[in-house]
Short mmCIF file of C-alpha atoms (C1' of nucleotides) in Angstrom, two decimals:
data_model
loop_
_atom_site.label_atom_id
_atom_site.label_comp_id
_atom_site.label_asym_id
_atom_site.label_seq_id
_atom_site.Cartn_x
_atom_site.Cartn_y
_atom_site.Cartn_z
CA MET A 1 0.03 0.16 -0.05
CA THR A 2 1.97 3.27 -1.06
CA GLY A 3 0.86 6.54 -0.14
CA LEU A 4 -0.68 8.03 -2.86
CA SER A 5 -2.51 5.04 -2.19
CA ARG A 6 -3.40 5.24 0.88
CA LEU A 7 -4.63 9.15 -0.38
CA ASP A 8 -7.07 7.71 -3.40
CA THR A 9 -8.95 6.35 -0.14
CA GLU A 10 -9.82 9.00 1.63
CA ARG A 11 -11.15 10.44 -1.99
CA LEU A 12 -13.00 7.28 -2.55
CA MET A 13 -14.82 7.05 1.68
CA GLU A 14 -15.36 10.99 0.57
CA LEU A 15 -17.33 9.96 -3.36
CA LEU A 16 -19.24 6.58 -1.09
CA SER A 17 -19.98 9.53 1.16
CA VAL A 18 -21.53 12.93 -1.23
CA SER A 19 -23.57 9.47 -3.76
CA LEU A 20 -25.13 7.12 -0.48
CA GLY A 21 -26.42 10.65 0.09
CA ALA A 22 -27.83 11.37 -3.45
CA TYR A 23 -29.27 8.45 -3.95
CA TYR A 24 -30.87 8.12 0.23
CA GLY A 25 -31.79 11.42 -0.63
CA ASP A 26 -33.40 11.00 -3.50
CA PHE A 27 -35.20 7.02 -2.51
CA THR A 28 -36.45 9.53 0.70
CA VAL A 29 -38.00 11.74 -1.68
CA ALA A 30 -39.27 8.03 -3.50
CA ALA A 31 -40.51 6.77 -0.45
CA ALA A 32 -42.23 9.14 1.21
CA SER A 33 -44.04 9.34 -2.07
CA GLU A 34 -45.48 6.17 -1.57
CA SER A 35 -46.40 7.87 1.63
CA LEU A 36 -43.47 5.10 3.28
CA THR A 37 -40.41 6.51 5.46
CA ALA A 38 -36.84 6.13 4.46
CA SER A 39 -37.16 2.52 6.98
CA GLN A 40 -40.94 1.30 5.94
CA GLY A 41 -38.72 2.01 1.87
CA ARG A 42 -36.55 -0.25 2.89
CA ALA A 43 -37.63 -3.18 4.58
CA LEU A 44 -39.81 -3.40 1.34
CA THR A 45 -36.38 -2.67 -0.94
CA VAL A 46 -35.32 -5.95 0.82
CA LEU A 47 -37.98 -7.84 1.18
CA ARG A 48 -38.24 -8.09 -3.12
CA ARG A 49 -35.59 -10.42 -2.65
CA GLY A 50 -37.52 -12.38 -1.14
CA PRO A 51 -39.12 -13.92 1.97
CA ALA A 52 -36.73 -13.01 5.17
CA ALA A 53 -37.35 -13.61 8.54
CA MET A 54 -37.95 -11.27 11.02
CA ARG A 55 -34.36 -11.57 13.22
CA ALA A 56 -32.15 -11.68 9.64
CA LEU A 57 -34.50 -8.31 7.97
CA ALA A 58 -33.16 -6.33 11.32
CA SER A 59 -29.95 -7.64 10.52
CA THR A 60 -29.51 -6.49 7.01
CA LEU A 61 -31.29 -3.69 8.24
CA THR A 62 -28.38 -3.32 10.43
CA CYS A 63 -30.10 -2.72 13.34
CA ASP A 64 -32.75 -4.44 16.47
CA ALA A 65 -34.54 -6.98 16.06
CA SER A 66 -36.83 -5.44 18.39
CA ASN A 67 -37.33 -2.69 16.09
CA ILE A 68 -38.34 -5.02 13.37
CA THR A 69 -42.23 -5.41 14.63
CA GLY A 70 -43.86 -2.29 14.98
CA ILE A 71 -41.99 -1.28 11.12
CA VAL A 72 -43.40 -4.28 9.75
CA ASP A 73 -46.68 -3.55 12.35
CA ARG A 74 -47.41 -0.74 9.66
CA LEU A 75 -46.75 -2.51 6.84
CA GLU A 76 -48.83 -5.39 6.90
CA LYS A 77 -51.43 -3.07 8.58
CA ARG A 78 -50.81 -1.06 5.37
CA GLY A 79 -51.84 -4.01 3.38
CA LEU A 80 -47.25 -4.53 2.45
CA VAL A 81 -46.35 -7.49 3.94
CA ARG A 82 -47.25 -10.24 6.10
CA ARG A 83 -46.40 -12.64 8.24
CA GLU A 84 -45.80 -16.73 7.61
CA PRO A 85 -45.48 -19.00 10.57
CA SER A 86 -41.96 -20.33 9.72
CA ALA A 87 -42.25 -24.67 8.93
CA SER A 88 -39.37 -25.95 10.22
CA ASP A 89 -38.94 -23.02 13.87
CA ARG A 90 -42.30 -22.53 15.38
CA ARG A 91 -40.83 -19.52 16.46
CA VAL A 92 -39.32 -17.91 13.28
CA LYS A 93 -42.09 -15.95 11.70
CA ASN A 94 -41.34 -15.24 8.45
CA VAL A 95 -41.93 -12.36 6.36
CA VAL A 96 -43.43 -12.10 2.83
CA LEU A 97 -43.92 -8.87 0.53
CA THR A 98 -47.82 -8.63 -1.43
CA ALA A 99 -49.37 -8.08 -4.71
CA GLU A 100 -49.41 -4.81 -3.54
CA GLY A 101 -45.33 -4.41 -1.78
CA GLU A 102 -43.61 -5.14 -4.73
CA ARG A 103 -46.06 -3.13 -7.01
CA VAL A 104 -45.07 -0.10 -4.50
CA THR A 105 -41.73 -1.41 -4.03
CA ASP A 106 -40.95 -1.19 -7.44
CA ALA A 107 -42.65 2.36 -8.25
CA ILE A 108 -40.60 3.67 -4.77
CA ARG A 109 -37.72 2.53 -7.63
CA ALA A 110 -38.69 3.66 -10.65
CA ARG A 111 -39.84 7.05 -8.95
CA MET A 112 -36.01 7.70 -8.29
CA ARG A 113 -35.56 9.28 -11.59
CA ALA A 114 -31.96 11.38 -10.27
CA THR A 115 -30.74 7.67 -9.37
CA GLN A 116 -32.09 6.26 -13.05
CA ASP A 117 -31.17 9.97 -15.21
CA GLY A 118 -27.37 8.91 -13.44
CA LEU A 119 -26.80 5.51 -14.63
CA ASP A 120 -28.23 6.38 -17.91
CA ARG A 121 -24.78 9.15 -18.49
CA LEU A 122 -22.86 5.64 -18.98
CA ASP A 123 -22.55 4.20 -21.73
CA ASP A 124 -23.30 -0.11 -21.99
CA ALA A 125 -19.23 -1.12 -20.92
CA ASP A 126 -19.33 1.61 -18.74
CA ARG A 127 -22.45 0.27 -16.68
CA GLU A 128 -20.25 -3.04 -17.05
CA ARG A 129 -17.10 -1.42 -15.28
CA LEU A 130 -19.53 0.03 -12.46
CA ALA A 131 -20.80 -2.68 -11.93
CA GLU A 132 -18.04 -5.10 -11.64
CA LEU A 133 -16.20 -2.56 -9.08
CA LEU A 134 -19.14 -2.20 -6.70
CA GLU A 135 -19.49 -6.28 -6.54
CA ARG A 136 -15.66 -6.34 -6.23
CA VAL A 137 -16.31 -3.81 -3.43
CA PHE A 138 -18.98 -4.29 -1.04
CA LEU A 139 -19.61 -8.50 -2.40
CA ALA A 140 -16.42 -9.49 -1.70
CA PRO A 141 -16.60 -11.94 1.54
CA PRO A 142 -15.47 -9.75 4.86
CA GLN A 143 -12.21 -11.69 5.03
CA GLY A 144 -11.69 -13.04 1.45
CA MET B 1 -32.28 3.39 -24.94
CA THR B 2 -32.10 -0.63 -25.65
CA GLY B 3 -33.76 -3.14 -24.25
CA LEU B 4 -30.93 -4.14 -22.94
CA SER B 5 -28.82 -1.27 -21.60
CA ARG B 6 -32.64 -0.85 -19.75
CA LEU B 7 -32.39 -4.72 -17.78
CA ASP B 8 -28.68 -3.26 -17.86
CA THR B 9 -30.17 0.02 -15.42
CA GLU B 10 -32.42 -2.35 -13.20
CA ARG B 11 -29.35 -4.69 -12.49
CA LEU B 12 -27.22 -1.60 -11.78
CA MET B 13 -30.28 0.73 -9.41
CA GLU B 14 -30.39 -3.46 -6.97
CA LEU B 15 -26.73 -2.82 -6.80
CA LEU B 16 -26.40 0.10 -6.62
CA SER B 17 -29.35 -0.57 -3.35
CA VAL B 18 -27.66 -3.56 -1.75
CA SER B 19 -23.65 -1.58 -1.88
CA LEU B 20 -25.13 1.43 -0.54
CA GLY B 21 -27.18 -0.77 2.71
CA ALA B 22 -24.21 -2.32 3.16
CA TYR B 23 -22.20 1.32 2.77
CA TYR B 24 -24.95 2.51 5.67
CA GLY B 25 -24.39 -0.59 7.80
CA ASP B 26 -20.21 -0.37 8.33
CA PHE B 27 -21.34 4.05 8.95
CA THR B 28 -24.02 2.93 11.49
CA VAL B 29 -21.96 0.96 13.83
CA ALA B 30 -19.04 3.96 13.27
CA ALA B 31 -21.25 6.73 13.98
CA ALA B 32 -22.63 4.73 17.00
CA SER B 33 -19.10 3.88 18.47
CA GLU B 34 -18.44 6.89 18.69
CA SER B 35 -21.92 7.44 20.69
CA LEU B 36 -24.17 9.31 17.58
CA THR B 37 -26.75 8.45 15.96
CA ALA B 38 -26.22 7.81 11.97
CA SER B 39 -28.31 11.16 11.21
CA GLN B 40 -25.70 13.09 13.71
CA GLY B 41 -22.53 11.14 11.91
CA ARG B 42 -24.24 12.66 8.13
CA ALA B 43 -24.45 16.11 9.68
CA LEU B 44 -21.09 15.87 11.11
CA THR B 45 -19.76 14.63 7.62
CA VAL B 46 -20.96 17.24 5.75
CA LEU B 47 -20.06 19.77 8.01
CA ARG B 48 -16.36 18.08 7.48
CA ARG B 49 -16.43 19.76 4.63
CA GLY B 50 -17.20 23.20 5.63
CA PRO B 51 -19.05 25.02 7.71
CA ALA B 52 -22.61 25.48 6.33
CA ALA B 53 -26.16 27.32 7.44
CA MET B 54 -28.88 25.45 9.14
CA ARG B 55 -30.76 25.75 6.67
CA ALA B 56 -28.41 24.76 3.64
CA LEU B 57 -27.76 21.04 6.30
CA ALA B 58 -31.80 20.92 5.82
CA SER B 59 -31.44 20.52 1.55
CA THR B 60 -28.02 17.93 2.56
CA LEU B 61 -29.40 16.03 4.77
CA THR B 62 -32.78 16.02 2.40
CA CYS B 63 -35.28 17.09 6.21
CA ASP B 64 -37.30 19.36 7.57
CA ALA B 65 -35.32 22.52 8.47
CA SER B 66 -36.92 21.89 12.31
CA ASN B 67 -34.83 18.89 12.50
CA ILE B 68 -31.89 20.51 12.27
CA THR B 69 -32.68 22.73 15.26
CA GLY B 70 -32.18 18.67 17.28
CA ILE B 71 -29.87 17.84 15.63
CA VAL B 72 -27.23 20.74 16.54
CA ASP B 73 -28.60 21.23 19.71
CA ARG B 74 -26.94 18.48 20.51
CA LEU B 75 -23.85 17.91 18.29
CA GLU B 76 -23.77 21.38 20.16
CA LYS B 77 -23.86 20.26 23.57
CA ARG B 78 -21.09 17.74 22.49
CA GLY B 79 -19.63 19.90 21.78
CA LEU B 80 -18.86 18.82 18.61
CA VAL B 81 -19.35 22.32 16.36
CA ARG B 82 -21.42 25.82 17.56
CA ARG B 83 -23.31 27.89 16.50
CA GLU B 84 -22.14 31.40 15.14
CA PRO B 85 -23.91 34.42 13.39
CA SER B 86 -23.60 35.48 9.71
CA ALA B 87 -22.34 37.80 8.75
CA SER B 88 -23.86 39.59 5.89
CA ASP B 89 -27.06 37.60 7.26
CA ARG B 90 -28.89 38.00 11.17
CA ARG B 91 -31.04 35.68 10.40
CA VAL B 92 -28.89 33.32 9.55
CA LYS B 93 -26.35 31.24 11.88
CA ASN B 94 -23.79 28.44 10.49
CA VAL B 95 -23.03 25.54 11.70
CA VAL B 96 -19.14 24.96 12.21
CA LEU B 97 -17.41 22.64 13.23
CA THR B 98 -15.44 22.32 16.51
CA ALA B 99 -12.23 20.21 16.39
CA GLU B 100 -13.48 18.22 18.88
CA GLY B 101 -16.24 18.26 16.15
CA GLU B 102 -13.56 17.47 13.31
CA ARG B 103 -11.03 15.13 15.47
CA VAL B 104 -15.09 13.15 16.53
CA THR B 105 -16.02 13.05 12.54
CA ASP B 106 -12.01 11.20 11.33
CA ALA B 107 -12.38 9.05 13.52
CA ILE B 108 -15.94 8.19 12.05
CA ARG B 109 -14.31 7.27 8.90
CA ALA B 110 -11.32 5.30 10.52
CA ARG B 111 -12.97 2.82 12.08
CA MET B 112 -14.99 2.15 9.12
CA ARG B 113 -13.46 -1.34 8.44
CA ALA B 114 -15.47 -2.86 5.94
CA THR B 115 -15.67 -0.35 3.17
CA GLN B 116 -11.65 0.35 3.49
CA ASP B 117 -10.93 -2.75 3.09
CA GLY B 118 -13.30 -3.54 0.16
CA LEU B 119 -12.30 -0.04 -1.11
CA ASP B 120 -8.40 -1.77 -0.82
CA ARG B 121 -9.56 -5.12 -2.78
CA LEU B 122 -8.75 -2.22 -6.23
CA ASP B 123 -5.52 -1.32 -8.12
CA ASP B 124 -5.12 3.25 -8.69
CA ALA B 125 -6.30 2.24 -11.82
CA ASP B 126 -9.54 0.53 -11.40
CA ARG B 127 -9.36 2.70 -7.95
CA GLU B 128 -9.16 5.68 -10.51
CA ARG B 129 -12.19 4.30 -12.63
CA LEU B 130 -15.08 4.13 -9.44
CA ALA B 131 -13.58 7.70 -8.61
CA GLU B 132 -15.08 8.92 -12.46
CA LEU B 133 -17.76 7.02 -12.95
CA LEU B 134 -18.98 7.73 -9.22
CA GLU B 135 -18.88 11.86 -10.04
CA ARG B 136 -19.97 11.00 -13.37
CA VAL B 137 -23.10 9.52 -11.82
CA PHE B 138 -24.02 11.42 -8.03
CA LEU B 139 -22.45 14.84 -8.63
CA ALA B 140 -23.10 15.18 -12.63
CA PRO B 141 -26.03 19.01 -12.98
CA PRO B 142 -29.31 16.92 -12.43
CA GLN B 143 -30.25 18.60 -16.40
CA GLY B 144 -26.28 18.40 -17.52
"C1'" DT C 1 -29.63 -23.51 27.91
"C1'" DA C 2 -29.84 -20.58 23.82
"C1'" DT C 3 -32.71 -18.18 20.05
"C1'" DT C 4 -36.82 -15.73 17.58
"C1'" DG C 5 -40.25 -12.87 18.50
"C1'" DT C 6 -42.71 -9.53 21.34
"C1'" DT C 7 -43.25 -5.73 24.99
"C1'" DA C 8 -42.40 -1.61 27.88
"C1'" DT C 9 -39.57 2.57 27.82
"C1'" DA C 10 -37.42 6.23 27.50
"C1'" DC C 11 -34.00 9.12 24.04
"C1'" DT C 12 -33.77 10.49 19.14
"C1'" DC C 13 -35.70 11.56 14.39
"C1'" DT C 14 -39.13 13.54 10.89
"C1'" DA C 15 -42.55 16.22 8.92
"C1'" DT C 16 -46.56 19.93 9.57
"C1'" DA C 17 -48.43 24.23 11.28
"C1'" DA C 18 -46.91 28.40 13.78
"C1'" DC C 19 -44.09 31.72 15.52
"C1'" DT C 20 -40.02 35.59 15.33
"C1'" DA C 21 -37.21 38.34 13.37
"C1'" DT C 22 -35.04 39.62 9.89
"C1'" DA C 23 -34.75 40.37 5.14
"C1'" DT D 1 -43.95 39.62 1.56
"C1'" DA D 2 -40.67 36.28 1.57
"C1'" DT D 3 -36.48 34.03 4.54
"C1'" DA D 4 -33.41 32.32 8.43
"C1'" DG D 5 -34.55 29.54 11.78
"C1'" DT D 6 -37.04 27.94 16.97
"C1'" DT D 7 -41.30 26.03 19.05
"C1'" DA D 8 -44.51 22.40 19.42
"C1'" DT D 9 -46.89 18.08 18.47
"C1'" DA D 10 -47.85 13.97 17.69
"C1'" DG D 11 -46.55 9.20 14.81
"C1'" DA D 12 -42.24 6.71 13.55
"C1'" DG D 13 -37.18 4.54 14.13
"C1'" DT D 14 -34.01 3.40 17.64
"C1'" DA D 15 -31.71 0.65 21.49
"C1'" DT D 16 -31.43 -1.76 25.62
"C1'" DA D 17 -33.91 -4.89 28.90
"C1'" DA D 18 -37.19 -7.91 30.40
"C1'" DC D 19 -40.43 -11.18 28.89
"C1'" DA D 20 -43.11 -15.63 26.97
"C1'" DA D 21 -43.03 -19.58 23.15
"C1'" DT D 22 -39.72 -22.54 21.18
"C1'" DA D 23 -35.42 -25.11 19.86
#
DNA sequence: TATTGTTATACTCTATAACTATA
DNA sequence: TATAGTTATAGAGTATAACAATA
């Protein structure tokens, strides 16, 4: 690790900070357009990938498990998710998106115009490069 | 815009969602290690770039101006920021990081090991590519 | 004994509306 | 008239500690 590379990491950390802020702002406004809080929107986005136990949802959202009860309560009251008992472990409840929940989640993503317009500035080759780099930085195993 | 590029945008939106979720989780844990909430940590991070008026801070954080009062109150009580009256407009208060605020903000960033380790997986050329792509997607003018 | 989901509690975040001081 | 910051309020998010049901 050279001194110059260290500086590059600092610059990239700052750039990620600004990028996250822009993305998160875009997301928050889009979620609000569906009368959802940012946390509710994040939960839906995670569940769009598939059902998850309450505990797993808390882990993915990096918050205490006790918070998930209230968030899922409100989403369930609006018919966007439902709790399903696990077949293998009677302590576990799996949270599943309803059809309406899928529709709303997709609507939020479709509303994120600023981010989508940003991505549309890239040509196919640059999209591929960005995808590969993001996977390498954020999806590689922690101790890989 | 071809059909294939559209699909790439969907994939990139999902990849950004996962990536920024990982970043935000890393950031939240790092802020908590300094006994700060994510919102307080975000405010400090913005102010690390320079002083900002209350209103400007609200705009950058994508929240109502009334929220900033409480957030800055708590940061000020801990000696991390201070309010300074604007010389040109007596309605305006500029929020400035204290030396301790700078130290804490840098400590949070230094604690984000997962993200830093991810960036360290890239060589200099890939760092440069990632930086350029993020700038193009998130920092280009909205109607550019 | 350990884990899952829930509840109770206290504090923080958030938007809305109304207020004041200033422009 | 308009804008910057604050206050009051109500609802939502958050961590902690404790609990019942299940493993």
